[in-house]
Short mmCIF file of C-alpha atoms in Angstrom, two decimals:
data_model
loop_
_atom_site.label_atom_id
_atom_site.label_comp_id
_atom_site.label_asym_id
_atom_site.label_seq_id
_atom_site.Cartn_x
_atom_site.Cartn_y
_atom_site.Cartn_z
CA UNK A 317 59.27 90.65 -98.43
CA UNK A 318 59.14 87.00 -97.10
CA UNK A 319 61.76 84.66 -95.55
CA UNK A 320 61.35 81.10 -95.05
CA UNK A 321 63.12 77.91 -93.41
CA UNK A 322 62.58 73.91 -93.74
CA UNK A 323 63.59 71.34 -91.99
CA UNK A 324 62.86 68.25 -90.07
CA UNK A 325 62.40 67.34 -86.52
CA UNK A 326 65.47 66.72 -85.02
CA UNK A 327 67.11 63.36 -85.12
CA UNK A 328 70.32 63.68 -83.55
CA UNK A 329 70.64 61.22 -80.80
CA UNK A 330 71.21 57.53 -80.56
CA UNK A 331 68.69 54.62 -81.28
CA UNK A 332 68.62 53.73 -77.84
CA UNK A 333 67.93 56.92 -76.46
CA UNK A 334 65.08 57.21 -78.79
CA UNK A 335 63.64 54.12 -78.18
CA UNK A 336 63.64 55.09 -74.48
CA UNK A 337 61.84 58.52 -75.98
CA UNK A 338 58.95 56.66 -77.66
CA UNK A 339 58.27 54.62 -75.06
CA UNK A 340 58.02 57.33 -72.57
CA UNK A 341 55.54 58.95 -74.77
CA UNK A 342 53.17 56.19 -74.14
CA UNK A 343 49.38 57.59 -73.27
CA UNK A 344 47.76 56.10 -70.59
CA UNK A 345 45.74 54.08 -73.21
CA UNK A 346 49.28 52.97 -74.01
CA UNK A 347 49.88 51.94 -70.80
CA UNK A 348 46.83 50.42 -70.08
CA UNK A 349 47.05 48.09 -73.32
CA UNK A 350 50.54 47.28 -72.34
CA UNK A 351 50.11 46.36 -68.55
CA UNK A 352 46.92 44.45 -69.67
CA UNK A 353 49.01 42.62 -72.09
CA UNK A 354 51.61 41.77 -69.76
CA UNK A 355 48.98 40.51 -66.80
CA UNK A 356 47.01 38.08 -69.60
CA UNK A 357 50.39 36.86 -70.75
CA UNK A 358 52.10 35.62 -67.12
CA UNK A 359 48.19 34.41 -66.21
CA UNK A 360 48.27 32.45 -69.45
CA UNK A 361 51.76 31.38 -68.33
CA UNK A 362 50.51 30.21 -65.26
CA UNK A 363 46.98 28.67 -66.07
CA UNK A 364 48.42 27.30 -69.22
CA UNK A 365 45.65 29.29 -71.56
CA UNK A 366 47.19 29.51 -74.51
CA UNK A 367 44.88 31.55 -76.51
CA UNK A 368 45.10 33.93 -73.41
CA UNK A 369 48.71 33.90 -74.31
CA UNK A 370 47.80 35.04 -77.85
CA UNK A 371 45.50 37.88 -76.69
CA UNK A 372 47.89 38.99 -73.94
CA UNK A 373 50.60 39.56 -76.37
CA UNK A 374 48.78 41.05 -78.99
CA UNK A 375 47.39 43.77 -76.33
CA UNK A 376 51.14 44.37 -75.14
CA UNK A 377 52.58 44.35 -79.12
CA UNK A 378 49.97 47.34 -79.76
CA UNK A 379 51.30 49.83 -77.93
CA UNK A 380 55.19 48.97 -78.63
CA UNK A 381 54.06 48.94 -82.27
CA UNK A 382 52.61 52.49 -81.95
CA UNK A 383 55.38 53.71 -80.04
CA UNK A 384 58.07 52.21 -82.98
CA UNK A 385 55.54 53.72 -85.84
CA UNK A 386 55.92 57.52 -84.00
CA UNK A 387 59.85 57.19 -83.78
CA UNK A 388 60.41 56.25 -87.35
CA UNK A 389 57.62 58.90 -88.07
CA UNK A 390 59.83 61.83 -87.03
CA UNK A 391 61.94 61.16 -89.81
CA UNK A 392 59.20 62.11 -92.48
CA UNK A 393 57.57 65.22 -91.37
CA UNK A 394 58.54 68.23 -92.96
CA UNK A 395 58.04 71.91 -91.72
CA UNK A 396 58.61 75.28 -92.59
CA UNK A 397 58.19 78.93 -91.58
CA UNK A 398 57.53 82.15 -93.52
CA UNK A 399 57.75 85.48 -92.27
CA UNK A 400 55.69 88.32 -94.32
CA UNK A 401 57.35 90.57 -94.13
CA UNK A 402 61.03 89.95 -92.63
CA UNK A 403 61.32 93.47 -91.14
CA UNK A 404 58.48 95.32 -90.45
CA UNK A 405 57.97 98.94 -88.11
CA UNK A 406 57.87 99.06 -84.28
CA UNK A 407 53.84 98.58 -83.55
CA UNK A 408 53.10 96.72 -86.93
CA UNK A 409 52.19 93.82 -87.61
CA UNK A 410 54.10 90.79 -89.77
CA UNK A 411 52.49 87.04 -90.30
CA UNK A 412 54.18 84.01 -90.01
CA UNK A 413 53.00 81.29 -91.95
CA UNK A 414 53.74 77.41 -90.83
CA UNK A 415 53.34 74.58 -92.98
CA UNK A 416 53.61 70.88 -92.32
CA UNK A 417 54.23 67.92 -95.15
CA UNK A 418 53.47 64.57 -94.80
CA UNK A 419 56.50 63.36 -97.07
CA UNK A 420 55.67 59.95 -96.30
CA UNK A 421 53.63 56.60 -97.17
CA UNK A 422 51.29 56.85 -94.75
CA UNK A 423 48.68 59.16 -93.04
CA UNK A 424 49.61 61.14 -89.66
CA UNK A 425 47.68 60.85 -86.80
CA UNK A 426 46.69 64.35 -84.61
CA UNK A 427 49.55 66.48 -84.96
CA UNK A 428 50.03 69.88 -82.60
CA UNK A 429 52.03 72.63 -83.34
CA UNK A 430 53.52 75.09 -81.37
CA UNK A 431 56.30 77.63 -82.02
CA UNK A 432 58.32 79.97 -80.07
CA UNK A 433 58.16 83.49 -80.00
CA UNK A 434 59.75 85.96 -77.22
CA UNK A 435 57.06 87.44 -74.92
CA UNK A 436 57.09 90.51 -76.36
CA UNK A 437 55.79 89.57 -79.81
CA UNK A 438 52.94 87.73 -77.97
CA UNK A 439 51.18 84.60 -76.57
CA UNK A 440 52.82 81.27 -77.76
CA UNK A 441 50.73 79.91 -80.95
CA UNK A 442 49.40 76.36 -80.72
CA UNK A 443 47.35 74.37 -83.49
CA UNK A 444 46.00 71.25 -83.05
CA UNK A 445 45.70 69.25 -87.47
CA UNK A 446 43.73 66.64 -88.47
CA UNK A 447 44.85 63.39 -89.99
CA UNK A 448 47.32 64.27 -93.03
CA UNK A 449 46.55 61.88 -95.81
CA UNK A 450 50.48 60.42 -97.66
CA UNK A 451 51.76 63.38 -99.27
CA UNK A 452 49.68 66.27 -98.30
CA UNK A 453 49.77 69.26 -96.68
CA UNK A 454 48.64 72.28 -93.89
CA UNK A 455 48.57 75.56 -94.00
CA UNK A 456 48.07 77.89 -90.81
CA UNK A 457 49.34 81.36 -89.62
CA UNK A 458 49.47 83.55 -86.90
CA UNK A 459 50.18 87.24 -86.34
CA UNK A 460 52.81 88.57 -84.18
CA UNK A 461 53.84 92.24 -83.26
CA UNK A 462 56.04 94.48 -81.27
CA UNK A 463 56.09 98.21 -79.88
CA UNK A 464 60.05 97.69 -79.12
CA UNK A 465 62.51 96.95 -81.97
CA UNK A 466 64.84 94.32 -81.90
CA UNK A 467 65.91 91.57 -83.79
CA UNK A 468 63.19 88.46 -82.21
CA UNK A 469 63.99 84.59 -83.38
CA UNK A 470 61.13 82.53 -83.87
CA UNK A 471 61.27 78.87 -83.66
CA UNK A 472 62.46 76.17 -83.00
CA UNK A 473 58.76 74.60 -84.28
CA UNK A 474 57.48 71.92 -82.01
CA UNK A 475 55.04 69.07 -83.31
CA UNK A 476 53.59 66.83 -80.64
CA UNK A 477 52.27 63.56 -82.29
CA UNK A 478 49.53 60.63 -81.85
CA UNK A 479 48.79 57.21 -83.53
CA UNK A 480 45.64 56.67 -84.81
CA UNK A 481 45.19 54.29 -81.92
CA UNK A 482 45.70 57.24 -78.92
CA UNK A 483 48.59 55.35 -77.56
CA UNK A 484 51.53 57.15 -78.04
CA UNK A 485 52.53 60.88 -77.87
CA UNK A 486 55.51 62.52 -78.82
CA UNK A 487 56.97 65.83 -79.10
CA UNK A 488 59.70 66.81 -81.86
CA UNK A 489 61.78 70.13 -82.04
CA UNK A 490 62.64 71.07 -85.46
CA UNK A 491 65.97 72.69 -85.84
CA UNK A 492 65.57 75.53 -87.74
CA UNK A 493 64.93 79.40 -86.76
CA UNK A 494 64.61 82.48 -87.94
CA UNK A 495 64.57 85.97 -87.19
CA UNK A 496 62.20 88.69 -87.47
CA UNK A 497 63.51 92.45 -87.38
CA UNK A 498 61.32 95.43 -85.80
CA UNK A 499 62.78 98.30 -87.36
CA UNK A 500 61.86 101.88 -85.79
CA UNK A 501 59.10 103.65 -86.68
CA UNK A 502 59.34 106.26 -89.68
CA UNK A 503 57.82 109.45 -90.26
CA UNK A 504 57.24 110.81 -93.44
CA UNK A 505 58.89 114.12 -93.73
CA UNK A 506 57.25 117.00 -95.61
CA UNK A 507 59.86 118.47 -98.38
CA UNK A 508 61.25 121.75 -96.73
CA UNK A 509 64.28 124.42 -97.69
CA UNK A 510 66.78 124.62 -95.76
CA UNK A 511 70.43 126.02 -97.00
CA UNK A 512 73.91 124.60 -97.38
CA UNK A 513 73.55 122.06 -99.79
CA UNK A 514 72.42 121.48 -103.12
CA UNK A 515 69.73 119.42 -104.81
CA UNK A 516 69.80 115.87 -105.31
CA UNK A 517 71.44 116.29 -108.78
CA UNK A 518 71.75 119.96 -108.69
CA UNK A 519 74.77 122.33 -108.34
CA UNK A 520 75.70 122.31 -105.18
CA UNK A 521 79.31 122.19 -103.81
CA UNK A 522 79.52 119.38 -101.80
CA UNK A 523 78.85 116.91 -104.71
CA UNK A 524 79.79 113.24 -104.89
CA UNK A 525 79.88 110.61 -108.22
CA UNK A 526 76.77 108.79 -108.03
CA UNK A 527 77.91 105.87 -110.14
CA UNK A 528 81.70 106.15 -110.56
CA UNK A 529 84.67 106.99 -108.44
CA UNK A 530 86.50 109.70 -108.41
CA UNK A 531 89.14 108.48 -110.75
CA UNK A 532 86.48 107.45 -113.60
CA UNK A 533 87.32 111.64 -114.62
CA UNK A 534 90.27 110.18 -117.04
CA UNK A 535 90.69 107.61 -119.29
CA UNK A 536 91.19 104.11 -118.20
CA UNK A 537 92.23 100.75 -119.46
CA UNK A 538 89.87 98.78 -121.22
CA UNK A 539 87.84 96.10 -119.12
CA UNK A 540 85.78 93.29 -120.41
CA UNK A 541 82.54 94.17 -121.77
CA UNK A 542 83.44 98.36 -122.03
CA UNK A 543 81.81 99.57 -125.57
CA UNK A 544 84.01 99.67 -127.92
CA UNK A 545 82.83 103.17 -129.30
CA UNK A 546 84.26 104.65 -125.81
CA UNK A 547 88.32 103.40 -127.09
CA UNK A 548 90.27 106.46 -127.21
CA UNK A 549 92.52 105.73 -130.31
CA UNK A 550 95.49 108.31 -129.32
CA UNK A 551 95.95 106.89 -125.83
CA UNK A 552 95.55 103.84 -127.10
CA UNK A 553 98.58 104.26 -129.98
CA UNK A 554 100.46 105.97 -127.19
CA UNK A 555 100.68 103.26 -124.52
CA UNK A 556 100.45 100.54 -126.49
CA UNK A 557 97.18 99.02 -124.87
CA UNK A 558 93.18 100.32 -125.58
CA UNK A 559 92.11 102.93 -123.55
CA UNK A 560 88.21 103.90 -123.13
CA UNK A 561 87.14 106.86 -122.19
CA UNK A 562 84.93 107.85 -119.25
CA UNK A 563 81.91 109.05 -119.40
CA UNK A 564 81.34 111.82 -116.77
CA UNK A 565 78.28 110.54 -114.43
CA UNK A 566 75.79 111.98 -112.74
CA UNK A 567 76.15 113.76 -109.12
CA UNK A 568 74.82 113.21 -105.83
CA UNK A 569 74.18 115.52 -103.82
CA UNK A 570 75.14 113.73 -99.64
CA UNK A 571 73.79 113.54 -96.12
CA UNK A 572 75.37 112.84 -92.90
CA UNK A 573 72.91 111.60 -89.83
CA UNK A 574 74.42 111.46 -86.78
CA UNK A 575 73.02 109.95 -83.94
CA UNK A 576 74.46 110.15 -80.12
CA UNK A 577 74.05 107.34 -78.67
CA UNK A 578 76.09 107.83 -75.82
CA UNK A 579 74.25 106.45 -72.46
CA UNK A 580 74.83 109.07 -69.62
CA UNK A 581 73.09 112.12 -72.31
CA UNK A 582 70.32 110.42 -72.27
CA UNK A 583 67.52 109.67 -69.20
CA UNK A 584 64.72 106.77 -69.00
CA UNK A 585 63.88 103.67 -71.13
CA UNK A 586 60.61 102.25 -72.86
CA UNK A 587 59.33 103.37 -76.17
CA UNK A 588 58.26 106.67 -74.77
CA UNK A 589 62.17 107.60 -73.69
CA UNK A 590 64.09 110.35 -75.52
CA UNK A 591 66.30 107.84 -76.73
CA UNK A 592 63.79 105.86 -78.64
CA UNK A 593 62.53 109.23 -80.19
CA UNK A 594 66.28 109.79 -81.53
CA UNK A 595 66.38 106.44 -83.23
CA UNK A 596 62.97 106.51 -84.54
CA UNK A 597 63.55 110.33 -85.71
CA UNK A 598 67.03 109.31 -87.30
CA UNK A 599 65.68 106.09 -89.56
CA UNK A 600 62.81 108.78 -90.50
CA UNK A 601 65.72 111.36 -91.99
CA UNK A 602 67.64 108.58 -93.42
CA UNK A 603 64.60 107.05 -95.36
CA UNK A 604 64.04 110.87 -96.43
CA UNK A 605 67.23 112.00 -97.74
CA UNK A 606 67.20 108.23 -100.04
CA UNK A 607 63.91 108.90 -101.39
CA UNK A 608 65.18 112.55 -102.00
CA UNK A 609 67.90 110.58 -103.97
CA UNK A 610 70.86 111.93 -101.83
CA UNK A 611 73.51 109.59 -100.94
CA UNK A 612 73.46 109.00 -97.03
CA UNK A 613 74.98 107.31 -94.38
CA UNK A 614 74.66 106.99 -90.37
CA UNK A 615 77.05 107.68 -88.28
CA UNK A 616 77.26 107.27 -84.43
CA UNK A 617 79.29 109.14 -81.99
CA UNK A 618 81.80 106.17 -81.40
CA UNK A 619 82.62 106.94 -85.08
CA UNK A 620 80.97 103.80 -86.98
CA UNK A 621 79.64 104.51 -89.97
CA UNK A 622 77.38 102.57 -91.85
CA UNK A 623 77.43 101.31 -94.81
CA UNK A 624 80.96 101.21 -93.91
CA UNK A 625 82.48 100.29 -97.09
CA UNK A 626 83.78 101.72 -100.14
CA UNK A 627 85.99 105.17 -100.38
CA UNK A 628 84.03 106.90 -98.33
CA UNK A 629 81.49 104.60 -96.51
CA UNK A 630 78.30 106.16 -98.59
CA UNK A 631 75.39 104.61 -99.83
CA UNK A 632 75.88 104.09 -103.83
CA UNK A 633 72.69 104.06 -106.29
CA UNK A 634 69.83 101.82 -107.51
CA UNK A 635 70.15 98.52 -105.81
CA UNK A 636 73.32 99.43 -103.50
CA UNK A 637 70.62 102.39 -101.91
CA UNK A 638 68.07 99.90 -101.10
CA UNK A 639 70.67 97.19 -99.85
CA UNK A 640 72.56 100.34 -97.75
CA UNK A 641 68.97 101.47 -96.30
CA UNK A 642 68.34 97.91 -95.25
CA UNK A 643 71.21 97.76 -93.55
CA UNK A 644 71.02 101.21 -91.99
CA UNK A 645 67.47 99.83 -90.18
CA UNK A 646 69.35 96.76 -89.22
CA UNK A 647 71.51 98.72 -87.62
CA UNK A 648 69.01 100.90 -86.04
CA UNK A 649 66.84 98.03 -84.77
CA UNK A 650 69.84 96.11 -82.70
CA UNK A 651 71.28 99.88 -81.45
CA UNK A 652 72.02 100.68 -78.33
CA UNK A 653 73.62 103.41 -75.82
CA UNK A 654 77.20 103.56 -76.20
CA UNK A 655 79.73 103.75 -73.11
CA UNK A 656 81.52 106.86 -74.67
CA UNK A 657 81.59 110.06 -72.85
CA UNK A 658 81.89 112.28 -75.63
CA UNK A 659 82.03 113.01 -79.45
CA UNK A 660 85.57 113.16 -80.14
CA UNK A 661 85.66 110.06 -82.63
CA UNK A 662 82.74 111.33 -84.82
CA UNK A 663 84.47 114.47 -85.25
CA UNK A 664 87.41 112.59 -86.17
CA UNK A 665 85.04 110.95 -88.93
CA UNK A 666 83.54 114.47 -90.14
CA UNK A 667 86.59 116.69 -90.78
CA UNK A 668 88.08 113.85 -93.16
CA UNK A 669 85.97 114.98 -95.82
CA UNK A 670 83.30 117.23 -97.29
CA UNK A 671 80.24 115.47 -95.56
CA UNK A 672 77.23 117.52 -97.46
CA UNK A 673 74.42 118.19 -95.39
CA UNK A 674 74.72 117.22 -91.58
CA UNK A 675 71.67 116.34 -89.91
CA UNK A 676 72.42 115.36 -85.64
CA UNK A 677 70.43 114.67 -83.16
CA UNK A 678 72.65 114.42 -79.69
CA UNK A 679 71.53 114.11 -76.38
CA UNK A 680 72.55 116.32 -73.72
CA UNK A 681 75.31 118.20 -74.10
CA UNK A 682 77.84 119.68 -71.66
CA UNK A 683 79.83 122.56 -72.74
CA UNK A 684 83.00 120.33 -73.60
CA UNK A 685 80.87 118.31 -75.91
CA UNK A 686 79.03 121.25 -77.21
CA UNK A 687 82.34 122.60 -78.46
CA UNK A 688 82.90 119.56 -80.24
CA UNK A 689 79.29 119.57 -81.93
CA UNK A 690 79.95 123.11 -82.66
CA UNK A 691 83.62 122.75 -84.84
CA UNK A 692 81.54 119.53 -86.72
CA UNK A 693 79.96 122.17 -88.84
CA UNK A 694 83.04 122.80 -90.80
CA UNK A 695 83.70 120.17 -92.95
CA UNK A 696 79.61 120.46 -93.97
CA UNK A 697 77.64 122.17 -95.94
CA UNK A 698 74.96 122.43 -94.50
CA UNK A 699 74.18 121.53 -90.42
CA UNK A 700 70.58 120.74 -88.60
CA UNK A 701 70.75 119.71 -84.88
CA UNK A 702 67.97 118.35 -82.93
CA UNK A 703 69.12 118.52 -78.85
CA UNK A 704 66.97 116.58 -76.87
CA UNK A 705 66.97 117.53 -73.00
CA UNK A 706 66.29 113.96 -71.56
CA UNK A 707 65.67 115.73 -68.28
CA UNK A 708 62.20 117.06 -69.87
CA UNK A 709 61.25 113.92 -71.14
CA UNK A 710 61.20 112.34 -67.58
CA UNK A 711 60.45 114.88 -65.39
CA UNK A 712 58.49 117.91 -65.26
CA UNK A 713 59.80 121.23 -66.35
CA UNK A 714 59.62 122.90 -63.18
CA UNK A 715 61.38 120.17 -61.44
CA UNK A 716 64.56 120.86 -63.59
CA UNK A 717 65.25 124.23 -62.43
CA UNK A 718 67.68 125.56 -64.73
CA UNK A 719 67.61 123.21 -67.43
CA UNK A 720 65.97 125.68 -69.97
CA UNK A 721 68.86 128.00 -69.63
CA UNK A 722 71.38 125.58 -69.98
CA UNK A 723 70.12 124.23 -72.66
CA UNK A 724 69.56 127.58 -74.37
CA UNK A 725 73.30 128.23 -73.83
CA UNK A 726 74.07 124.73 -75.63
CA UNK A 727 71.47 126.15 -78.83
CA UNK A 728 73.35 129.24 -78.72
CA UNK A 729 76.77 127.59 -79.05
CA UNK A 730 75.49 125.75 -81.90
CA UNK A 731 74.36 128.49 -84.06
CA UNK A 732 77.40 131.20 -83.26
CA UNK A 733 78.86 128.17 -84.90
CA UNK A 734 76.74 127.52 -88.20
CA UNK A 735 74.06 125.21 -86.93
CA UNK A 736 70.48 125.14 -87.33
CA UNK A 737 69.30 124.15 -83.99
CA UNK A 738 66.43 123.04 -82.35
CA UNK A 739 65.34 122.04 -78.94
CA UNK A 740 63.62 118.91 -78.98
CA UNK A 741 60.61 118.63 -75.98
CA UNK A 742 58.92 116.13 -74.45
CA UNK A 743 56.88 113.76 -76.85
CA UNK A 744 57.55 116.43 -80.03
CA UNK A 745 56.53 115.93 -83.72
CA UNK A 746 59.35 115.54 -85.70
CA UNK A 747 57.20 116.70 -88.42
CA UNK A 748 57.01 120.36 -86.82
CA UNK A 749 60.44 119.96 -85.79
CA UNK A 750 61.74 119.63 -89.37
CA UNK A 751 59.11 122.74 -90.75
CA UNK A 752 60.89 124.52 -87.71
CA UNK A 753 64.61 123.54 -88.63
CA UNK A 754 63.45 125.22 -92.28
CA UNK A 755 62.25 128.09 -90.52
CA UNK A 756 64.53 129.23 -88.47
CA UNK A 757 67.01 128.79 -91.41
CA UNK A 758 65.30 130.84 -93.51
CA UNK A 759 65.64 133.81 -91.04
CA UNK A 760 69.13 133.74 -91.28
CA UNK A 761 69.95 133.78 -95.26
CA UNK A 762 67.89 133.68 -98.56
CA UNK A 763 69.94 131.81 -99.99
CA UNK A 764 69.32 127.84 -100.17
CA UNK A 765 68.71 124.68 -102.21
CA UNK A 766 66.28 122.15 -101.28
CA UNK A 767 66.97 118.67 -99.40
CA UNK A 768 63.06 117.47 -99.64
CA UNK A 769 63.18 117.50 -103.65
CA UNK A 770 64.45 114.78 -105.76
CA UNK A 771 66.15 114.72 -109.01
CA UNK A 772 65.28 117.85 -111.06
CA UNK A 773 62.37 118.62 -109.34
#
């Protein structure tokens, strides 16, 4: 995936105020020729030389003549930027190409280009071009990468040009920009077996159309472009307008990730932080369950839910999927804590429908908010929670006397009320976390369908 911008250096100020620009860009060559100029021509003046005259004002004219040949030059550059790829993982790295046209008559002198780039995706990158012949073209590229996700704009592009004469030097912005997106890192998840919900296109009981609202079960009026073969002739007598039928489509099975993002349950900041690990471990589950082929969504504790739209805020099939999981990284790159204090507006979100599986990961939990967690199990048929005790992840164990038991007592909670929970430590695979998740469910009931398994597998 690749994204790219053109455009020219920017020429949106007044003649006069770019005259004044090119002829502060003068070199000191410039100004040498120039002053040189200007001393022959007043001692021609006064020794009445006029061939010292001519040679004065020739040595002055060369410099203003460079000076006016840059100026109108910034008018017939062209540059552009391509990033490859557009989004790309936390500690990967994407390229960004730059290339430069000479869309006009005549050949460039030395050109330098430069482009901006935050910090954090590395050292500025400068390249220094030869002559461009009328109508040609360079190519260069540089690499740029990031352990901490975020949406990063690159540009504006900055080219610094000469004459062929070394005596003027100018510097143009070019007005264009554009973004590169660090998404979190993924792990790929090993299919496990955990109960409460049904395969991707199995028979499980919290189904959803894949393809069709709810209200595609009867008949309908005929649209533009419906087969013919589908009319159903005795509606269509009885209402006095064709009626097709609809074709029952196939199921999808759903998935619910919640994230809490809610700043005072978690401790600590940097990629290492127990909040990063939640993102990270939620974008890994969500890129799971759509490869699975389950329909998913995210949802955060102040209730957003993304993709947001439609009936009930889903991801749809095919191309809708891959445009909903692009989004769902978007999302996940930009997020942030939340100033909430608890989880009363997911809830709200969860017990307006049959939600499917229910995978969480929260943060710490009091006993208030555990409650909450605990009566989100209802509307679901299936519930995983990963609690992560920030406390461990910046401290020591044995400096957090107590913290063990109180998170046991938040686990325990949990799974009185129907959850599959596990504690998350300090720097922990998700990996094992999700083998243990299938685990411990499989102590508690034979009975299961798979979420790691696709379509009829």
């Amino acid at each position: 995936m690749s994204t790219g911008s053109t455009g020219h250096p920017d020429a949106e100020r007044d003649e006069k105020g770019g005259v004044r620009t090119a002829l502060a860009g003068l070199t000191t060559r410039g100004r040498s020729f120039l002053a040189a100029g200007i001393a022959a021509a007043i001692c021609a003046y006064v020794l009445g030389q006029s061939d010292l005259l001519r040679v004065g004002l020739l040595l002055a004219a060369l410099p203003l003549v460079c000076a006016l040949f840059l100026y109108r030059t910034r008018y017939r550059v062209a540059g552009s930027r391509r990033l490859s790829p557009a989004r790309v993982p936390a500690g990967s790295e994407a390229r960004v190409h730059l290339r430069m046209d000479n869309v006009s008559r005549l050949p460039t002198g030395l050109l330098m280009l430069q482009d901006r780039v935050p910090y954090v995706l590395g050292p500025r990158p400068r390249f220094v071009l030869d002559r461009v012949e009328p109508g040609g073209r360079r190519e260069v590229s540089y690499r740029v990468r990031s352990d901490l996700r975020g949406r990063y704009p690159l540009g504006p592009l900055q080219l610094r040009l000469t004459d062929p004469f070394g005596m003027c030097e100018l510097t143009r912005s070019f007005s264009t920009y554009d973004t590169l997106t660090v998404i979190p890192r993924v792990e790929a998840l090993p299919p496990v077996r955990l109960t409460g919900e049904s395969k991707g296109y199995g028979e499980g009981r919290q189904r959803s159309l894949a393809l069709a609202g709810e209200d595609d079960v009867i008949p309908r009026g005929y649209r533009y472009g419906d087969d013919l073969r589908r009319v159903h002739w005795r509606l269509t007598a009885r209402y006095g307008e064709l009626m097709v039928r609809r074709e029952e489509q196939p199921q999808r099975s759903r998935c619910t990730v919640l994230l809490d993002t809610r700043g005072l349950a978690f401790e600590g900041a940097g990629p290492d932080s127990a909040f990063e690990w939640a993102v990270s471990a939620t974008a890994s589950v969500l890129v799971h369950m759509l490869e699975r082929g389950f329909s998913v969504r995210l949802l955060t504790d102040t209730g957003n839910s993304v993709p947001g739209e439609g009936a009930d805020g889903f991801a749809g099939a095919s191309q809708e999927t891959a445009d909903a999981a692009g989004l769902m990284m978007d999302t996940l790159a930009v997020i942030d804590h939340s100033d909430g204090t608890g989880l009363s507006r997911a809830y709200d979100v969860l017990r307006g429908g049959n939600e499917g599986l229910l995978v969480a990961f929260f943060g710490d939990l009091d006993e208030e908010q555990a409650a909450v967690a605990a009566k989100m199990r209802q509307r679901s048929g299936g519930a995983v929670a990963f609690v992560l005790d920030s406390d461990s992840w910046v401290r020591e164990p044995t400096d957090v006397p107590g913290a063990l038991d109180r998170s046991g007592d938040r686990l325990r909670m949990l799974r009185e009320a129907g959850w599959t929970a596990v504690l998350v430590p300090r720097a922990a695979s998700l990996t094992e976390l999700w083998r243990q998740a299938d685990r411990e469910r499989t102590g508690l009931t034979a009975a299961g369908g798979t979420i790691g398994e696709g379509t009829g597998s």
